[in-house]
PDB file of C-alpha atoms in Angstrom:
ATOM      1  CA  MET A   1      13.531   6.200 -15.174  1.00 53.00           C
ATOM      2  CA  SER A   2      13.161   2.489 -14.424  1.00 55.00           C
ATOM      3  CA  SER A   3      15.702  -0.024 -13.188  1.00 66.00           C
ATOM      4  CA  ILE A   4      16.738  -3.534 -14.111  1.00 85.00           C
ATOM      5  CA  ILE A   5      15.856  -4.799 -10.630  1.00 93.00           C
ATOM      6  CA  THR A   6      13.284  -7.530 -11.180  1.00 96.00           C
ATOM      7  CA  TYR A   7      11.205  -9.799  -8.993  1.00 97.00           C
ATOM      8  CA  ARG A   8      13.292 -12.732 -10.192  1.00 96.00           C
ATOM      9  CA  TYR A   9      16.486 -10.944  -9.150  1.00 95.00           C
ATOM     10  CA  ILE A  10      15.053 -10.134  -5.715  1.00 97.00           C
ATOM     11  CA  LYS A  11      14.016 -13.779  -5.238  1.00 96.00           C
ATOM     12  CA  GLN A  12      17.572 -14.930  -5.987  1.00 96.00           C
ATOM     13  CA  ASN A  13      19.283 -12.421  -3.674  1.00 95.00           C
ATOM     14  CA  GLU A  14      20.940 -14.324  -0.817  1.00 95.00           C
ATOM     15  CA  ASP A  15      20.845 -11.382   1.609  1.00 95.00           C
ATOM     16  CA  ILE A  16      17.098 -11.078   1.137  1.00 96.00           C
ATOM     17  CA  HIS A  17      16.740 -14.840   1.664  1.00 96.00           C
ATOM     18  CA  THR A  18      18.534 -14.421   4.980  1.00 97.00           C
ATOM     19  CA  TYR A  19      16.245 -11.617   6.119  1.00 97.00           C
ATOM     20  CA  ILE A  20      13.099 -13.575   5.200  1.00 97.00           C
ATOM     21  CA  LYS A  21      14.297 -16.752   6.935  1.00 97.00           C
ATOM     22  CA  ASN A  22      15.270 -14.907  10.102  1.00 97.00           C
ATOM     23  CA  ALA A  23      12.076 -12.836  10.109  1.00 96.00           C
ATOM     24  CA  ASP A  24      10.031 -16.023   9.905  1.00 95.00           C
ATOM     25  CA  ALA A  25      12.093 -17.607  12.681  1.00 95.00           C
ATOM     26  CA  ALA A  26      11.353 -14.585  14.862  1.00 95.00           C
ATOM     27  CA  VAL A  27       7.578 -14.839  14.431  1.00 92.00           C
ATOM     28  CA  ALA A  28       7.767 -18.620  14.861  1.00 90.00           C
ATOM     29  CA  ALA A  29       9.390 -18.094  18.254  1.00 90.00           C
ATOM     30  CA  GLN A  30       6.360 -15.986  19.212  1.00 87.00           C
ATOM     31  CA  GLY A  31       3.892 -18.636  18.084  1.00 82.00           C
ATOM     32  CA  TYR A  32       2.705 -16.951  14.879  1.00 85.00           C
ATOM     33  CA  THR A  33       1.781 -18.748  11.673  1.00 87.00           C
ATOM     34  CA  GLU A  34       4.174 -19.184   8.727  1.00 88.00           C
ATOM     35  CA  HIS A  35       5.514 -15.935   7.260  1.00 93.00           C
ATOM     36  CA  SER A  36       8.279 -17.403   5.100  1.00 94.00           C
ATOM     37  CA  PHE A  37       8.752 -18.016   1.371  1.00 95.00           C
ATOM     38  CA  ALA A  38       5.424 -19.786   0.845  1.00 95.00           C
ATOM     39  CA  HIS A  39       3.587 -16.769   2.247  1.00 96.00           C
ATOM     40  CA  VAL A  40       5.460 -14.013   0.423  1.00 98.00           C
ATOM     41  CA  GLU A  41       5.374 -15.868  -2.901  1.00 98.00           C
ATOM     42  CA  ARG A  42       1.644 -16.475  -2.595  1.00 97.00           C
ATOM     43  CA  VAL A  43       1.091 -12.795  -1.786  1.00 98.00           C
ATOM     44  CA  ALA A  44       3.203 -11.845  -4.824  1.00 98.00           C
ATOM     45  CA  GLN A  45       1.057 -14.085  -7.037  1.00 98.00           C
ATOM     46  CA  THR A  46      -2.118 -12.431  -5.760  1.00 98.00           C
ATOM     47  CA  VAL A  47      -0.677  -8.941  -6.252  1.00 98.00           C
ATOM     48  CA  GLU A  48       0.281  -9.865  -9.813  1.00 98.00           C
ATOM     49  CA  MET A  49      -3.201 -11.270 -10.482  1.00 98.00           C
ATOM     50  CA  ILE A  50      -4.913  -8.127  -9.184  1.00 98.00           C
ATOM     51  CA  LEU A  51      -2.766  -5.547 -10.932  1.00 98.00           C
ATOM     52  CA  SER A  52      -2.572  -7.476 -14.232  1.00 98.00           C
ATOM     53  CA  THR A  53      -6.322  -8.097 -14.320  1.00 98.00           C
ATOM     54  CA  LEU A  54      -6.989  -4.402 -13.735  1.00 98.00           C
ATOM     55  CA  GLY A  55      -4.628  -3.400 -16.546  1.00 98.00           C
ATOM     56  CA  TYR A  56      -1.759  -1.781 -14.649  1.00 98.00           C
ATOM     57  CA  PRO A  57       1.560  -1.374 -16.505  1.00 97.00           C
ATOM     58  CA  GLU A  58       3.965  -4.310 -16.477  1.00 96.00           C
ATOM     59  CA  ARG A  59       6.604  -2.451 -14.451  1.00 96.00           C
ATOM     60  CA  GLN A  60       4.061  -1.496 -11.792  1.00 97.00           C
ATOM     61  CA  VAL A  61       3.060  -5.151 -11.552  1.00 98.00           C
ATOM     62  CA  GLU A  62       6.734  -6.061 -11.121  1.00 97.00           C
ATOM     63  CA  LEU A  63       7.166  -3.487  -8.337  1.00 98.00           C
ATOM     64  CA  GLY A  64       4.060  -4.868  -6.653  1.00 98.00           C
ATOM     65  CA  LYS A  65       5.561  -8.358  -6.644  1.00 98.00           C
ATOM     66  CA  ILE A  66       8.841  -7.007  -5.218  1.00 98.00           C
ATOM     67  CA  ALA A  67       6.930  -5.241  -2.434  1.00 98.00           C
ATOM     68  CA  ALA A  68       5.051  -8.469  -1.704  1.00 98.00           C
ATOM     69  CA  TYR A  69       8.242 -10.496  -1.485  1.00 98.00           C
ATOM     70  CA  LEU A  70       9.840  -8.030   0.933  1.00 98.00           C
ATOM     71  CA  HIS A  71       6.784  -7.013   2.938  1.00 98.00           C
ATOM     72  CA  ASP A  72       7.454  -9.039   6.106  1.00 97.00           C
ATOM     73  CA  ILE A  73      11.229  -8.651   6.537  1.00 98.00           C
ATOM     74  CA  GLY A  74      10.634  -6.146   9.361  1.00 97.00           C
ATOM     75  CA  ASN A  75       9.623  -9.057  11.585  1.00 96.00           C
ATOM     76  CA  VAL A  76      13.325  -9.713  12.073  1.00 96.00           C
ATOM     77  CA  VAL A  77      13.396  -6.490  14.117  1.00 96.00           C
ATOM     78  CA  ASN A  78      10.104  -6.912  15.984  1.00 94.00           C
ATOM     79  CA  ARG A  79       6.564  -7.974  15.217  1.00 91.00           C
ATOM     80  CA  ILE A  80       5.368  -4.602  16.521  1.00 91.00           C
ATOM     81  CA  ASP A  81       5.612  -1.946  13.780  1.00 93.00           C
ATOM     82  CA  HIS A  82       7.140  -4.545  11.437  1.00 95.00           C
ATOM     83  CA  ALA A  83       5.609  -2.810   8.427  1.00 95.00           C
ATOM     84  CA  GLN A  84       7.530   0.394   9.144  1.00 96.00           C
ATOM     85  CA  SER A  85      10.742  -1.461  10.036  1.00 97.00           C
ATOM     86  CA  GLY A  86      10.413  -3.489   6.863  1.00 97.00           C
ATOM     87  CA  ALA A  87       9.943  -0.377   4.746  1.00 98.00           C
ATOM     88  CA  VAL A  88      13.162   1.137   6.118  1.00 98.00           C
ATOM     89  CA  MET A  89      15.039  -2.130   5.544  1.00 98.00           C
ATOM     90  CA  ALA A  90      13.679  -2.395   2.001  1.00 98.00           C
ATOM     91  CA  PHE A  91      14.763   1.177   1.295  1.00 98.00           C
ATOM     92  CA  ARG A  92      18.351   0.347   2.207  1.00 97.00           C
ATOM     93  CA  LEU A  93      18.364  -2.895   0.225  1.00 96.00           C
ATOM     94  CA  LEU A  94      16.860  -1.363  -2.913  1.00 97.00           C
ATOM     95  CA  ASP A  95      18.910   1.841  -2.689  1.00 96.00           C
ATOM     96  CA  ASN A  96      22.087  -0.254  -2.521  1.00 94.00           C
ATOM     97  CA  LEU A  97      20.906  -2.000  -5.689  1.00 94.00           C
ATOM     98  CA  ASN A  98      20.567   1.422  -7.384  1.00 93.00           C
ATOM     99  CA  MET A  99      16.831   1.205  -7.894  1.00 95.00           C
ATOM    100  CA  PRO A 100      15.472   4.654  -8.856  1.00 95.00           C
ATOM    101  CA  ALA A 101      13.963   6.715  -6.048  1.00 95.00           C
ATOM    102  CA  GLU A 102      10.509   6.774  -7.658  1.00 95.00           C
ATOM    103  CA  GLU A 103      10.385   2.983  -7.734  1.00 96.00           C
ATOM    104  CA  ILE A 104      11.716   2.683  -4.185  1.00 97.00           C
ATOM    105  CA  CYS A 105       8.958   5.040  -3.025  1.00 97.00           C
ATOM    106  CA  ALA A 106       6.315   2.813  -4.603  1.00 97.00           C
ATOM    107  CA  VAL A 107       7.688  -0.307  -2.931  1.00 98.00           C
ATOM    108  CA  ILE A 108       8.334   1.058   0.559  1.00 98.00           C
ATOM    109  CA  SER A 109       5.040   2.949   0.806  1.00 97.00           C
ATOM    110  CA  ALA A 110       3.232  -0.321   0.107  1.00 98.00           C
ATOM    111  CA  ILE A 111       5.317  -2.253   2.650  1.00 98.00           C
ATOM    112  CA  GLY A 112       4.864   0.453   5.273  1.00 97.00           C
ATOM    113  CA  ASN A 113       1.083   0.350   4.833  1.00 95.00           C
ATOM    114  CA  HIS A 114       0.274  -3.363   4.837  1.00 95.00           C
ATOM    115  CA  ASP A 115      -0.254  -4.038   8.570  1.00 91.00           C
ATOM    116  CA  GLU A 116      -3.897  -3.755   9.629  1.00 86.00           C
ATOM    117  CA  HIS A 117      -3.122  -1.542  12.637  1.00 86.00           C
ATOM    118  CA  THR A 118      -1.674   1.257  10.493  1.00 88.00           C
ATOM    119  CA  ALA A 119      -2.491   0.259   6.901  1.00 89.00           C
ATOM    120  CA  GLN A 120      -3.784   2.613   4.255  1.00 91.00           C
ATOM    121  CA  PRO A 121      -4.397   1.711   0.579  1.00 95.00           C
ATOM    122  CA  LEU A 122      -2.450   4.770  -0.556  1.00 94.00           C
ATOM    123  CA  ASN A 123      -1.822   3.547  -4.079  1.00 96.00           C
ATOM    124  CA  ALA A 124      -2.432   0.553  -6.341  1.00 98.00           C
ATOM    125  CA  ILE A 125       0.547  -1.443  -5.081  1.00 98.00           C
ATOM    126  CA  ALA A 126      -0.379  -0.866  -1.433  1.00 97.00           C
ATOM    127  CA  ALA A 127      -4.017  -1.812  -2.067  1.00 98.00           C
ATOM    128  CA  ALA A 128      -3.067  -4.990  -3.923  1.00 98.00           C
ATOM    129  CA  LEU A 129      -0.514  -5.927  -1.242  1.00 98.00           C
ATOM    130  CA  ILE A 130      -3.080  -5.504   1.528  1.00 98.00           C
ATOM    131  CA  ILE A 131      -5.547  -7.794  -0.243  1.00 98.00           C
ATOM    132  CA  GLY A 132      -2.854 -10.355  -1.063  1.00 98.00           C
ATOM    133  CA  ASP A 133      -1.537 -10.439   2.492  1.00 97.00           C
ATOM    134  CA  LYS A 134      -4.845 -10.491   4.344  1.00 96.00           C
ATOM    135  CA  THR A 135      -6.409 -13.197   2.186  1.00 97.00           C
ATOM    136  CA  ASP A 136      -3.578 -15.716   2.636  1.00 96.00           C
ATOM    137  CA  VAL A 137      -5.469 -17.962   5.037  1.00 93.00           C
ATOM    138  CA  ARG A 138      -4.716 -21.683   4.759  1.00 92.00           C
ATOM    139  CA  ARG A 139      -4.074 -24.833   6.739  1.00 91.00           C
ATOM    140  CA  SER A 140      -0.427 -25.074   5.661  1.00 90.00           C
ATOM    141  CA  ARG A 141       0.438 -21.854   7.516  1.00 91.00           C
ATOM    142  CA  VAL A 142      -0.040 -23.655  10.851  1.00 89.00           C
ATOM    143  CA  ARG A 143       3.276 -24.912  12.239  1.00 83.00           C
ATOM    144  CA  ASN A 144       3.898 -28.262  13.937  1.00 71.00           C
ATOM    145  CA  VAL A 145       0.302 -29.402  13.722  1.00 68.00           C
ATOM    146  CA  GLU A 146       1.002 -32.524  15.796  1.00 65.00           C
ATOM    147  CA  SER A 147       2.008 -30.447  18.813  1.00 54.00           C
ATOM    148  CA  VAL A 148      -0.439 -27.554  18.359  1.00 57.00           C
ATOM    149  CA  ASN A 149      -3.330 -27.266  20.795  1.00 62.00           C
ATOM    150  CA  LEU A 150      -6.025 -26.105  18.394  1.00 69.00           C
ATOM    151  CA  ARG A 151      -8.487 -25.826  21.241  1.00 67.00           C
ATOM    152  CA  ASP A 152      -6.458 -23.095  22.962  1.00 68.00           C
ATOM    153  CA  ASP A 153      -5.118 -21.111  19.985  1.00 73.00           C
ATOM    154  CA  ILE A 154      -7.872 -19.510  17.925  1.00 80.00           C
ATOM    155  CA  HIS A 155      -5.494 -18.248  15.206  1.00 82.00           C
ATOM    156  CA  ASP A 156      -4.065 -21.717  14.591  1.00 85.00           C
ATOM    157  CA  ARG A 157      -7.520 -23.253  14.840  1.00 86.00           C
ATOM    158  CA  VAL A 158      -9.042 -20.926  12.249  1.00 89.00           C
ATOM    159  CA  ASN A 159      -6.139 -21.260   9.819  1.00 90.00           C
ATOM    160  CA  TYR A 160      -6.118 -25.033  10.234  1.00 91.00           C
ATOM    161  CA  ALA A 161      -9.854 -25.178   9.572  1.00 92.00           C
ATOM    162  CA  VAL A 162      -9.386 -23.667   6.103  1.00 95.00           C
ATOM    163  CA  GLU A 163      -9.214 -26.669   3.793  1.00 94.00           C
ATOM    164  CA  GLU A 164      -9.235 -24.621   0.581  1.00 95.00           C
ATOM    165  CA  SER A 165      -8.900 -20.931  -0.242  1.00 96.00           C
ATOM    166  CA  ARG A 166      -8.804 -19.007  -3.468  1.00 96.00           C
ATOM    167  CA  ILE A 167      -9.144 -15.424  -4.571  1.00 98.00           C
ATOM    168  CA  TYR A 168     -10.477 -14.392  -7.950  1.00 98.00           C
ATOM    169  CA  PHE A 169     -12.315 -11.690  -9.893  1.00 98.00           C
ATOM    170  CA  THR A 170     -15.921 -11.979 -10.921  1.00 97.00           C
ATOM    171  CA  GLU A 171     -16.394 -12.317 -14.656  1.00 96.00           C
ATOM    172  CA  ASP A 172     -17.261  -8.633 -15.054  1.00 97.00           C
ATOM    173  CA  LYS A 173     -14.233  -7.610 -12.927  1.00 97.00           C
ATOM    174  CA  LYS A 174     -16.456  -5.538 -10.669  1.00 97.00           C
ATOM    175  CA  ALA A 175     -15.618  -7.555  -7.555  1.00 98.00           C
ATOM    176  CA  ILE A 176     -12.808  -9.619  -6.109  1.00 98.00           C
ATOM    177  CA  VAL A 177     -13.863 -12.680  -4.134  1.00 98.00           C
ATOM    178  CA  LEU A 178     -12.164 -14.592  -1.331  1.00 98.00           C
ATOM    179  CA  GLU A 179     -13.650 -18.076  -1.300  1.00 97.00           C
ATOM    180  CA  LEU A 180     -12.986 -20.451   1.596  1.00 97.00           C
ATOM    181  CA  ARG A 181     -13.844 -24.041   2.362  1.00 96.00           C
ATOM    182  CA  LEU A 182     -13.966 -24.153   6.154  1.00 95.00           C
ATOM    183  CA  ASP A 183     -14.150 -27.302   8.272  1.00 94.00           C
ATOM    184  CA  THR A 184     -16.700 -26.147  10.841  1.00 94.00           C
ATOM    185  CA  ASN A 185     -15.890 -29.131  13.047  1.00 90.00           C
ATOM    186  CA  ILE A 186     -12.588 -27.366  13.762  1.00 89.00           C
ATOM    187  CA  SER A 187     -13.634 -23.703  13.696  1.00 90.00           C
ATOM    188  CA  SER A 188     -16.882 -21.854  13.149  1.00 91.00           C
ATOM    189  CA  VAL A 189     -17.509 -19.101  10.616  1.00 93.00           C
ATOM    190  CA  MET A 190     -18.077 -16.802  13.595  1.00 92.00           C
ATOM    191  CA  GLU A 191     -14.583 -17.531  14.900  1.00 91.00           C
ATOM    192  CA  TYR A 192     -13.113 -16.741  11.486  1.00 91.00           C
ATOM    193  CA  PHE A 193     -14.645 -13.278  11.552  1.00 90.00           C
ATOM    194  CA  GLU A 194     -13.789 -12.815  15.213  1.00 90.00           C
ATOM    195  CA  ILE A 195     -10.091 -12.667  14.338  1.00 88.00           C
ATOM    196  CA  PHE A 196     -10.224 -11.599  10.696  1.00 92.00           C
ATOM    197  CA  MET A 197     -12.960  -8.948  10.589  1.00 92.00           C
ATOM    198  CA  ASP A 198     -10.511  -6.026  10.701  1.00 92.00           C
ATOM    199  CA  ARG A 199      -8.535  -7.592   7.868  1.00 93.00           C
ATOM    200  CA  MET A 200     -11.625  -8.196   5.773  1.00 95.00           C
ATOM    201  CA  LEU A 201     -12.777  -4.595   6.251  1.00 95.00           C
ATOM    202  CA  LEU A 202      -9.308  -3.440   5.200  1.00 96.00           C
ATOM    203  CA  CYS A 203      -9.596  -5.616   2.092  1.00 97.00           C
ATOM    204  CA  ARG A 204     -12.924  -3.917   1.369  1.00 97.00           C
ATOM    205  CA  ARG A 205     -11.309  -0.470   1.630  1.00 97.00           C
ATOM    206  CA  SER A 206      -8.470  -1.618  -0.610  1.00 98.00           C
ATOM    207  CA  ALA A 207     -10.897  -2.953  -3.202  1.00 98.00           C
ATOM    208  CA  GLU A 208     -12.721   0.385  -3.098  1.00 98.00           C
ATOM    209  CA  PHE A 209      -9.436   2.048  -4.084  1.00 98.00           C
ATOM    210  CA  PHE A 210      -9.765   0.172  -7.385  1.00 98.00           C
ATOM    211  CA  GLY A 211     -13.457   1.007  -7.661  1.00 98.00           C
ATOM    212  CA  ILE A 212     -14.524  -2.603  -7.120  1.00 98.00           C
ATOM    213  CA  GLU A 213     -16.184  -4.658  -4.373  1.00 98.00           C
ATOM    214  CA  PHE A 214     -14.569  -7.128  -1.993  1.00 98.00           C
ATOM    215  CA  ARG A 215     -16.655 -10.208  -1.258  1.00 97.00           C
ATOM    216  CA  ALA A 216     -16.089 -13.204   0.991  1.00 96.00           C
ATOM    217  CA  ARG A 217     -17.715 -16.610   0.525  1.00 96.00           C
ATOM    218  CA  VAL A 218     -17.463 -19.363   3.105  1.00 96.00           C
ATOM    219  CA  ASN A 219     -18.772 -22.844   2.325  1.00 96.00           C
ATOM    220  CA  ASP A 220     -20.697 -21.535  -0.690  1.00 94.00           C
ATOM    221  CA  THR A 221     -22.404 -18.773   1.283  1.00 93.00           C
ATOM    222  CA  GLU A 222     -21.623 -15.105   0.726  1.00 92.00           C
ATOM    223  CA  VAL A 223     -20.853 -13.615   4.139  1.00 91.00           C
ATOM    224  CA  MET A 224     -19.468 -10.227   3.116  1.00 86.00           C
TER     225      MET A 224
END
């Protein structure tokens, strides 16, 4: 049994808008990078690209995009264990919308397994969500650049150093590649891996779920 709950419907739901806005405000107050609509929509696009390219059914792709859109709402409760909080919140939201239990399970298991401290690529949606989330590194995620001390905050410095980022499959679809253009006058490649190594290793494990490789290229050099 499938439902009529679509990604488009979820994006237009005012309650969900409220949760996303307040979750982002909560992480902003703690000094974290942007986790609002730009982030969740970009993650949804990556999830769609991965699952569609690998030939997953259209409804599974749709559920992956829904999971991506909802994946960070748990930040409104607390940054700690936000994946688990978000999964519980998503369950209530989707259950109230009469989404079938099987579909809810797919969405909430992905949300509950996207944070690098507890993440596991349990299924295709979870694996795609992990890759989509962990590869969203870009300058525009840094808040209030004029007032940010890039020298003191390595996370802001590394994100701000990323001038361009894209993720794509190799022509033979045997690998997925994160390609970055990094301004090394702002942050070194070493600093990037200092804070993102765990995330990149998790992306590798998630790619292995699909039977493919995960590669990272920085300034035209393959580093992973």
